[in-house]
Structure formats: C-alpha cells, structure tokens
Short mmCIF file of C-alpha atoms in Angstrom, two decimals:
data_model
loop_
_atom_site.label_atom_id
_atom_site.label_comp_id
_atom_site.label_asym_id
_atom_site.label_seq_id
_atom_site.Cartn_x
_atom_site.Cartn_y
_atom_site.Cartn_z
CA MET A 1 19.31 -90.28 2.93
CA ALA A 2 18.57 -86.54 3.08
CA LEU A 3 17.47 -84.64 0.01
CA ARG A 4 17.73 -80.87 -0.01
CA ARG A 5 17.33 -78.20 -2.62
CA ARG A 6 20.65 -76.44 -2.70
CA PRO A 7 21.82 -73.38 -4.58
CA ASP A 8 24.52 -73.84 -7.19
CA SER A 9 27.83 -74.04 -5.39
CA GLU A 10 29.75 -72.68 -8.37
CA ARG A 11 29.49 -68.91 -8.02
CA SER A 12 29.95 -66.21 -10.63
CA TRP A 13 33.00 -64.82 -8.83
CA GLN A 14 35.08 -67.31 -10.76
CA PRO A 15 36.48 -65.42 -13.78
CA GLY A 16 35.51 -66.59 -17.22
CA HIS A 17 32.56 -68.63 -16.01
CA ALA A 18 30.77 -68.07 -19.36
CA PRO A 19 33.53 -68.47 -21.99
CA ALA A 20 31.06 -69.05 -24.82
CA LEU A 21 29.90 -65.45 -24.50
CA LEU A 22 33.37 -64.21 -25.49
CA VAL A 23 32.22 -64.66 -29.07
CA ILE A 24 30.12 -61.50 -28.70
CA PRO A 25 32.87 -58.94 -27.93
CA LEU A 26 35.36 -60.69 -30.19
CA GLY A 27 32.87 -60.68 -33.06
CA LEU A 28 32.15 -57.01 -32.39
CA ILE A 29 35.84 -56.11 -32.55
CA VAL A 30 36.39 -58.01 -35.80
CA THR A 31 33.22 -56.63 -37.40
CA VAL A 32 33.95 -53.01 -36.48
CA CYS A 33 37.54 -53.35 -37.68
CA VAL A 34 36.62 -54.84 -41.06
CA VAL A 35 33.67 -52.54 -41.75
CA ASP A 36 35.56 -49.42 -40.69
CA VAL A 37 38.50 -50.22 -42.98
CA LEU A 38 36.21 -50.92 -45.95
CA SER A 39 33.94 -47.92 -45.36
CA PRO A 40 34.27 -44.51 -47.06
CA PRO A 41 36.67 -42.01 -45.39
CA HIS A 42 33.87 -39.98 -43.84
CA ILE A 43 32.47 -43.00 -41.92
CA HIS A 44 34.17 -43.89 -38.63
CA LEU A 45 32.98 -46.90 -36.64
CA GLY A 46 35.99 -47.01 -34.32
CA PRO A 47 34.10 -45.49 -31.34
CA LEU A 48 31.91 -48.62 -31.27
CA LEU A 49 34.92 -50.62 -30.03
CA VAL A 50 34.28 -49.26 -26.55
CA ALA A 51 31.33 -51.66 -26.34
CA ALA A 52 33.67 -54.70 -26.31
CA PRO A 53 35.08 -54.28 -22.76
CA ALA A 54 31.74 -52.87 -21.57
CA ILE A 55 30.00 -56.09 -22.67
CA THR A 56 32.73 -58.36 -21.32
CA VAL A 57 32.47 -56.97 -17.80
CA ALA A 58 28.96 -58.44 -17.55
CA PHE A 59 30.07 -62.09 -17.70
CA ALA A 60 33.85 -62.33 -17.27
CA GLY A 61 36.53 -61.50 -14.76
CA ALA A 62 39.07 -58.68 -14.62
CA ARG A 63 41.74 -60.43 -16.68
CA VAL A 64 39.43 -61.29 -19.55
CA THR A 65 37.95 -57.79 -19.48
CA ALA A 66 41.45 -56.27 -19.59
CA LEU A 67 42.34 -58.55 -22.49
CA MET A 68 39.24 -57.51 -24.38
CA GLY A 69 40.05 -53.84 -23.75
CA ALA A 70 43.59 -54.37 -25.04
CA LEU A 71 42.24 -56.07 -28.19
CA ALA A 72 39.87 -53.16 -28.74
CA VAL A 73 42.74 -50.67 -28.45
CA ALA A 74 44.85 -52.81 -30.82
CA ALA A 75 41.96 -52.87 -33.30
CA GLN A 76 41.73 -49.07 -33.12
CA VAL A 77 45.47 -48.82 -33.85
CA LEU A 78 45.08 -51.23 -36.79
CA ILE A 79 42.23 -49.14 -38.20
CA GLY A 80 44.34 -45.99 -37.91
CA VAL A 81 47.31 -47.62 -39.65
CA LEU A 82 45.27 -49.14 -42.49
CA ARG A 83 43.39 -45.91 -43.11
CA GLY A 84 46.50 -43.77 -42.67
CA VAL A 85 44.98 -41.62 -39.92
CA LEU A 86 46.90 -42.90 -36.90
CA PRO A 87 48.70 -39.58 -36.22
CA THR A 88 45.44 -37.61 -36.24
CA THR A 89 43.97 -36.15 -33.09
CA ASN A 90 40.63 -37.92 -33.67
CA ILE A 91 42.12 -41.43 -33.64
CA GLN A 92 44.34 -40.66 -30.67
CA ALA A 93 41.35 -39.32 -28.73
CA GLN A 94 39.41 -42.50 -29.53
CA MET A 95 42.32 -44.62 -28.33
CA ALA A 96 42.59 -42.61 -25.11
CA ALA A 97 38.84 -43.01 -24.53
CA LEU A 98 39.14 -46.77 -25.10
CA ILE A 99 41.95 -47.03 -22.55
CA VAL A 100 40.00 -45.04 -19.96
CA VAL A 101 36.78 -47.01 -20.43
CA SER A 102 38.66 -50.34 -20.35
CA SER A 103 40.42 -49.33 -17.13
CA ILE A 104 37.09 -48.41 -15.53
CA CYS A 105 35.61 -51.76 -16.60
CA VAL A 106 38.54 -53.66 -15.14
CA THR A 107 38.23 -51.72 -11.86
CA ILE A 108 34.52 -52.56 -11.71
CA CYS A 109 35.38 -56.23 -12.29
CA VAL A 110 37.95 -56.28 -9.50
CA VAL A 111 35.54 -54.71 -6.98
CA ARG A 112 32.65 -56.95 -8.05
CA ASP A 113 34.73 -60.13 -7.99
CA ARG A 114 36.03 -59.40 -4.50
CA ARG A 115 32.55 -58.81 -3.17
CA GLU A 116 31.18 -61.93 -4.82
CA LEU A 117 34.07 -63.96 -3.45
CA GLN A 118 33.28 -62.68 0.04
CA LEU A 119 29.61 -63.51 -0.46
CA HIS A 120 30.53 -66.99 -1.67
CA ARG A 121 32.62 -67.59 1.45
CA VAL A 122 29.84 -66.34 3.72
CA ARG A 123 27.35 -68.63 1.98
CA SER A 124 29.72 -71.57 2.33
CA VAL A 125 30.04 -70.96 6.06
CA ALA A 126 26.26 -70.56 6.37
CA GLU A 127 25.66 -73.82 4.48
CA ALA A 128 28.11 -75.65 6.74
CA ALA A 129 26.50 -74.22 9.89
CA GLN A 130 22.99 -75.08 8.73
CA SER A 131 24.00 -78.62 7.74
CA VAL A 132 25.28 -79.11 11.31
CA LEU A 133 21.93 -77.97 12.72
CA LEU A 134 19.80 -80.10 10.40
CA GLN A 135 21.87 -83.27 10.33
CA PRO A 136 21.08 -85.94 7.73
CA LEU A 137 18.83 -88.74 8.92
CA PRO A 138 20.31 -92.25 9.09
CA THR A 139 19.67 -94.30 5.97
CA ARG A 140 19.07 -97.42 8.06
CA THR A 141 18.29 -97.87 11.74
CA GLY A 142 17.20 -101.23 13.06
CA PRO A 143 14.54 -102.61 10.68
CA LEU A 144 13.75 -99.13 9.35
CA ARG A 145 14.85 -97.51 6.12
CA ILE A 146 14.61 -93.72 6.37
CA ALA A 147 14.89 -90.77 4.00
CA GLY A 148 14.34 -87.07 4.63
CA LEU A 149 13.42 -84.22 2.33
CA TYR A 150 13.82 -80.55 3.20
CA ILE A 151 12.81 -77.75 0.83
CA PRO A 152 13.37 -74.28 2.31
CA ALA A 153 11.21 -71.44 1.04
CA GLU A 154 14.34 -69.31 0.75
CA GLU A 155 16.45 -70.69 -2.10
CA GLU A 156 19.73 -69.55 -0.54
CA ALA A 157 18.94 -71.23 2.78
CA ASP A 158 19.35 -74.80 3.98
CA LEU A 159 17.31 -74.44 7.14
CA GLY A 160 14.21 -72.52 8.11
CA GLY A 161 11.48 -73.16 10.62
CA ASP A 162 10.89 -76.84 9.77
CA LEU A 163 12.97 -79.56 11.35
CA TYR A 164 13.41 -83.30 11.77
CA ALA A 165 15.76 -85.54 13.73
CA ALA A 166 16.23 -89.16 14.76
CA ALA A 167 17.82 -90.89 17.74
CA ARG A 168 18.56 -94.48 18.69
CA THR A 169 17.62 -95.71 22.17
CA ALA A 170 19.12 -98.42 24.36
CA ASP A 171 15.77 -100.22 24.30
CA HIS A 172 16.23 -101.14 20.62
CA SER A 173 13.89 -98.54 19.23
CA THR A 174 14.16 -95.47 17.01
CA ARG A 175 12.77 -92.11 18.06
CA LEU A 176 11.95 -89.40 15.56
CA LEU A 177 10.92 -85.79 15.74
CA ILE A 178 9.35 -83.67 13.04
CA GLY A 179 8.34 -80.10 13.80
CA ASP A 180 7.49 -76.67 12.50
CA VAL A 181 8.59 -73.61 14.46
CA ARG A 182 6.40 -70.52 14.36
CA GLY A 183 7.68 -67.63 12.28
CA SER A 184 10.45 -67.33 9.71
CA GLY A 185 13.94 -65.94 9.29
CA LEU A 186 16.68 -66.00 11.92
CA ALA A 187 14.25 -66.20 14.85
CA ALA A 188 12.71 -69.39 13.45
CA ILE A 189 16.15 -70.88 12.73
CA ASN A 190 17.25 -70.10 16.28
CA ASN A 191 14.17 -71.76 17.79
CA ALA A 192 14.52 -74.75 15.46
CA ALA A 193 18.11 -75.14 16.66
CA LEU A 194 16.92 -75.01 20.30
CA LEU A 195 14.36 -77.76 19.72
CA LEU A 196 16.77 -79.94 17.76
CA GLY A 197 19.42 -79.56 20.47
CA ALA A 198 16.96 -80.47 23.22
CA PHE A 199 15.81 -83.55 21.30
CA ARG A 200 19.32 -84.79 20.54
CA ALA A 201 20.36 -84.31 24.16
CA ALA A 202 17.43 -86.21 25.66
CA ALA A 203 15.82 -88.52 23.09
CA HIS A 204 18.11 -91.43 23.82
CA ARG A 205 17.93 -91.22 27.63
CA GLN A 206 14.36 -90.24 28.52
CA ALA A 207 12.61 -93.41 29.71
CA THR A 208 9.28 -92.76 28.04
CA LEU A 209 7.94 -90.73 25.13
CA PRO A 210 5.73 -88.58 27.42
CA ARG A 211 8.74 -87.66 29.55
CA LEU A 212 10.58 -86.67 26.40
CA ALA A 213 7.68 -84.43 25.34
CA VAL A 214 7.66 -82.76 28.78
CA HIS A 215 11.42 -82.22 28.54
CA LEU A 216 11.19 -80.66 25.07
CA ASP A 217 8.40 -78.32 26.13
CA ALA A 218 10.26 -77.20 29.25
CA ALA A 219 13.60 -76.81 27.48
CA PHE A 220 12.02 -74.85 24.64
CA ARG A 221 10.21 -72.48 27.00
CA TRP A 222 13.31 -71.98 29.14
CA ASP A 223 15.59 -71.24 26.21
CA THR A 224 13.17 -68.78 24.59
CA ASN A 225 12.36 -66.99 27.87
CA GLN A 226 15.51 -67.00 29.98
CA TRP A 227 16.73 -63.56 28.88
CA ARG A 228 13.31 -61.91 28.73
CA SER A 229 11.59 -59.82 31.35
CA ARG A 230 8.43 -61.07 33.04
CA ALA A 231 6.28 -58.84 30.83
CA GLU A 232 7.98 -60.14 27.69
CA GLN A 233 7.50 -63.74 28.85
CA ASP A 234 3.77 -63.17 29.25
CA THR A 235 3.51 -62.05 25.62
CA ASN A 236 5.95 -64.60 24.19
CA GLU A 237 4.43 -66.43 21.22
CA ASP A 238 7.33 -68.73 20.37
CA PHE A 239 6.12 -72.29 19.86
CA ALA A 240 6.52 -75.28 17.57
CA THR A 241 4.08 -77.88 16.35
CA ALA A 242 5.66 -81.32 16.55
CA THR A 243 5.13 -85.05 16.36
CA LEU A 244 7.23 -87.43 18.45
CA LEU A 245 7.48 -91.09 17.45
CA ASP A 246 8.98 -94.19 18.98
CA ILE A 247 9.28 -97.25 16.70
CA PRO A 248 10.40 -100.50 18.40
CA ASP A 249 12.56 -102.91 16.44
CA HIS A 250 10.72 -106.09 17.41
CA ASP A 251 7.15 -104.87 17.82
CA PRO A 252 5.21 -103.95 14.61
CA VAL A 253 3.79 -100.73 16.02
CA VAL A 254 4.54 -97.02 16.17
CA HIS A 255 3.97 -94.95 19.29
CA LEU A 256 3.36 -91.26 18.78
CA ILE A 257 2.53 -88.01 20.53
CA THR A 258 1.06 -85.19 18.47
CA CYS A 259 1.53 -81.58 19.57
CA GLY A 260 -0.59 -79.60 17.15
CA HIS A 261 1.13 -81.13 14.12
CA PRO A 262 -0.46 -82.69 10.99
CA PRO A 263 -1.01 -86.45 11.47
CA PRO A 264 1.45 -88.92 9.91
CA LEU A 265 0.26 -90.97 6.96
CA LEU A 266 0.51 -94.77 6.95
CA LEU A 267 0.62 -96.37 3.50
CA ARG A 268 -0.03 -100.08 3.22
CA GLY A 269 0.08 -100.92 -0.44
CA SER A 270 -2.05 -98.27 -2.12
CA ARG A 271 -4.21 -97.70 0.97
CA LEU A 272 -3.52 -94.51 2.88
CA THR A 273 -4.49 -94.03 6.54
CA PRO A 274 -3.91 -90.83 8.55
CA LEU A 275 -2.65 -91.70 12.04
CA THR A 276 -4.86 -89.21 13.85
CA ALA A 277 -4.28 -89.34 17.58
CA GLU A 278 -7.29 -89.17 19.89
CA ALA A 279 -5.54 -86.44 21.89
CA SER A 280 -3.72 -83.65 20.09
CA HIS A 281 -1.72 -81.71 22.63
CA LEU A 282 -0.75 -78.06 22.56
CA PRO A 283 2.34 -77.12 20.54
CA ILE A 284 5.76 -77.34 22.15
CA GLY A 285 6.27 -74.21 24.24
CA PHE A 286 2.65 -73.90 25.34
CA GLY A 287 2.24 -77.09 27.35
CA GLY A 288 3.87 -75.93 30.56
CA ILE A 289 2.11 -72.55 30.42
CA PHE A 290 -1.26 -74.30 30.75
CA GLY A 291 -0.05 -76.77 33.34
CA ILE A 292 0.21 -79.78 31.03
CA THR A 293 2.60 -82.29 32.59
CA ALA A 294 1.29 -85.50 30.98
CA TYR A 295 1.12 -86.49 27.34
CA ASP A 296 -1.01 -89.30 25.92
CA VAL A 297 0.72 -91.83 23.69
CA GLN A 298 -1.22 -93.28 20.78
CA THR A 299 -0.17 -96.63 19.32
CA PHE A 300 -0.83 -97.72 15.73
CA PRO A 301 0.13 -100.86 13.75
CA PHE A 302 3.28 -100.48 11.66
CA GLU A 303 4.05 -103.77 9.96
CA VAL A 304 6.75 -105.03 7.62
CA GLY A 305 6.39 -103.35 4.21
CA ASP A 306 4.39 -100.41 5.58
CA LEU A 307 5.48 -96.90 4.74
CA LEU A 308 5.13 -94.02 7.18
CA LEU A 309 5.20 -90.39 6.03
CA LEU A 310 5.86 -87.47 8.36
CA TYR A 311 5.44 -83.99 6.92
CA THR A 312 4.95 -80.31 7.73
CA ASP A 313 2.18 -77.99 6.63
CA GLY A 314 4.46 -76.46 4.01
CA VAL A 315 3.66 -79.54 1.90
CA ILE A 316 -0.10 -79.75 2.26
CA GLU A 317 -0.59 -75.96 2.14
CA ALA A 318 1.55 -75.37 -0.96
CA ARG A 319 -0.55 -73.54 -3.56
CA ASN A 320 -0.13 -73.19 -7.29
CA ALA A 321 -0.83 -70.07 -9.36
CA ASP A 322 -4.56 -70.86 -9.30
CA GLY A 323 -4.61 -71.07 -5.51
CA LEU A 324 -5.08 -74.85 -5.44
CA PHE A 325 -3.43 -76.84 -2.63
CA TYR A 326 -0.95 -79.56 -3.49
CA PRO A 327 -2.87 -82.90 -3.62
CA PHE A 328 -0.47 -84.65 -1.26
CA THR A 329 -2.69 -87.57 -0.25
CA GLU A 330 -3.65 -88.22 -3.87
CA ARG A 331 -0.12 -88.24 -5.29
CA VAL A 332 1.79 -90.15 -2.63
CA PRO A 333 0.07 -93.55 -3.13
CA GLU A 334 1.43 -93.55 -6.70
CA TRP A 335 4.98 -93.96 -5.37
CA THR A 336 4.54 -96.35 -2.43
CA LYS A 337 6.38 -99.17 -4.22
CA ASP A 338 9.54 -97.07 -4.40
CA ASP A 339 12.28 -96.91 -1.80
CA PRO A 340 11.87 -93.96 0.61
CA ASP A 341 14.57 -91.91 -1.11
CA GLU A 342 13.06 -92.52 -4.57
CA LEU A 343 9.61 -91.64 -3.26
CA LEU A 344 10.91 -88.33 -1.92
CA ARG A 345 12.61 -87.54 -5.22
CA HIS A 346 9.28 -88.00 -7.01
CA LEU A 347 7.56 -85.93 -4.34
CA GLN A 348 10.11 -83.12 -4.56
CA ASP A 349 9.84 -82.87 -8.35
CA ASP A 350 6.05 -83.02 -8.26
CA LEU A 351 5.69 -80.50 -5.45
CA LEU A 352 8.02 -77.96 -7.06
CA ALA A 353 6.26 -78.42 -10.39
CA HIS A 354 2.93 -77.72 -8.67
CA VAL A 355 4.16 -74.41 -7.21
CA ASP A 356 6.27 -73.53 -10.26
CA GLY A 357 9.45 -73.79 -8.19
CA HIS A 358 8.48 -71.23 -5.54
CA LEU A 359 7.29 -72.36 -2.11
CA ASN A 360 5.77 -69.82 0.24
CA ASP A 361 6.72 -71.88 3.30
CA ASP A 362 9.41 -74.38 4.23
CA ALA A 363 8.49 -78.00 3.57
CA ALA A 364 9.86 -81.14 5.21
CA VAL A 365 8.98 -84.81 4.70
CA VAL A 366 10.36 -87.97 6.31
CA ALA A 367 9.65 -91.37 4.75
CA ILE A 368 10.08 -94.52 6.88
CA ARG A 369 9.65 -98.08 5.64
CA ARG A 370 9.69 -101.05 7.99
CA LEU A 371 11.71 -103.97 6.67
CA ALA A 372 12.01 -107.51 7.99
CA VAL A 373 14.33 -107.77 11.00
#
C-alpha cells in the first residue's frame, strides 16, 4: 500500500463550490432593500447593492454572480417603485452602475474560471505522470508485507527527489531500492526518474546485488552526462544516495548495499537495531568516477515477525519551529505491533504534526514485515 499526501482534487473552478456563502450577498440585498424603503427620503442605501455581485465573485461562478447581479438590479427597481422615485435620474444612474459592475464581475468570473480549469487539467496530467514514475509498492510479495509513504515538500507535487521501488526476481526474492537524489525541482524529478527506470529495467535480471549497484551507477552517470560537454561532465554534481536490498523468500535474512544512505532500522518487538553496513559506498553517480567496480554486500538477520524500515533523510532531519529534529527512532517502536500501512499512517500524522504540516525536504519511508511462508 502506498500512502501519499495529495492536494484536494476538487478545485475551485467548479461554480458554486461554496453555496453556504450565498447567504451573505442575499442577506445584503434583503437588508439594503428593507432599510432603504423604511428610511427617511433623504437617506439612500441603494448604492450599497453593488457589493452583492462584488462579494459573490469571490466564491462563486459566473452564473451565480450574474444571478446575484440581476437580483441586485431587481432590488434597486423595487426600491424605486416603493419610494416612487423610479423615473428619477438618480435611481436610473444607480441601476446603470449596478448593471456595469455586475457585467464586470461576471467577466472576471469567466476569465478566472477558465484559467483555473486549465490549471486543474494541468495538475491532473502532472499527478498522472508522477504516479507513473513513483509506482505504488506491492502490498504483498512472497512472505513480505510492504507499505510505502511519500510526503513531498511541495504540497502540489507527488514526486520530488526521494524515490522507492520494488522488483521480484526469478530466484524467489524481492529487491527494493530507496534513494534520495541531490537537489530539488524538475532536475531532481528527472534524475529520480532515471534511477527508477534503471532499477526497474535491471533489478529482476542482474544476477547479484553488486552487479545491480554497478549497473545503476553506470546508467545514472551515462544518462546525466550523455548530452554534456567534457568540461560540464567534470563539474557534474548529480548523484543519489541509495540503499539496495535483496530479501530471499526462504532464508530469514536481508542482504543490503548502502551507497551513502541512512541505515535501515530493524524492529524486533520493541527493540530497534540500525542495520549499519561495515562498508558505506559512495552515492550512485560517483562510484564509477572513482573507479569503484565492486560493492560489498552486508547480510543481517530478518526473521518472521520482524519489521524493517527504510527511510530518507527528510524524515530524520525534519525540524519543528524550535529547531528540534523529529525523534524518529523514539516514536517508531510505539507502532511496531501495527501492520505496515497502519504504522505509516501513524508516522505520517506524527511527522506532519511535528513540523506543523510543512516539510522542508521530501520524505519517504518503506515498511516491510516478514510473515510466515
């Protein structure tokens, strides 16, 4: 299961999206009409009716705004009839002003609604494209139950520089990747897509985990450098920290290669153990530059009932208003009895509460529990 913080899919371009607020302009029209009729002859409140369509344009569509303008004009006519001043130049000028202002408000609504509709369509396409790049993790693979959480720093985005992916091998094992691409914005999204594509293309067919790491490093460097000059390649700083894992179905262990990424956490009951590899390799994209062609695999026990947490530095480096880091290793053991998806729901709520809903960096977490075969 994949949990993501998504923006509200219902956009304000839909007319009348706040019908309760219609009470305000309607109440204004009725109040002005009644008070004006009951007021002395020298008091004229009719000009205040222009506020009705001006208020409506803030929360309703063109049709509702036009209706409110028409009601305001009708109220002005009613005031003129009841007070016997309809033929006067003053009332007619007020009516003409109401019609002009209402027309302007309706025009503003039409232009705004078209632009918001276009923006809504663009966002929908962007969401679809990003969901293709960061595909949901499988809920179950072999004896593993998996859930993923992705919280982008940008609220309107679904994908940033953090990434995760899973692949099934013919040797009855599950391979996973979690990574964090340097930078932010479109450049980070592009590099994240490159790394995800390289993993999905090779994870199931590379014979060993080290060979997969070599492939990812080479593919990442090639894709980020192929259109650059030699001078630009020498100053290229594109890289990604990553952890590669291979979890066999019938062997209670996890094999991993760490490339500059935070160590996974193994939770057995309430006991938490960081799986710190003896050799932490250079980030993906730097290995080939320094002539690294071999990666050391570290193996750790991963038994039935154990829970494995993969995460990016956006989680452990999240700060609150007082500058305090999120106490990740202290909070997680409280939820180890939950299913992976429930654990991530607790984590998401707690993390966002800690930072008051505003992350400064993308955050990704993958929870994996080994079940009996």
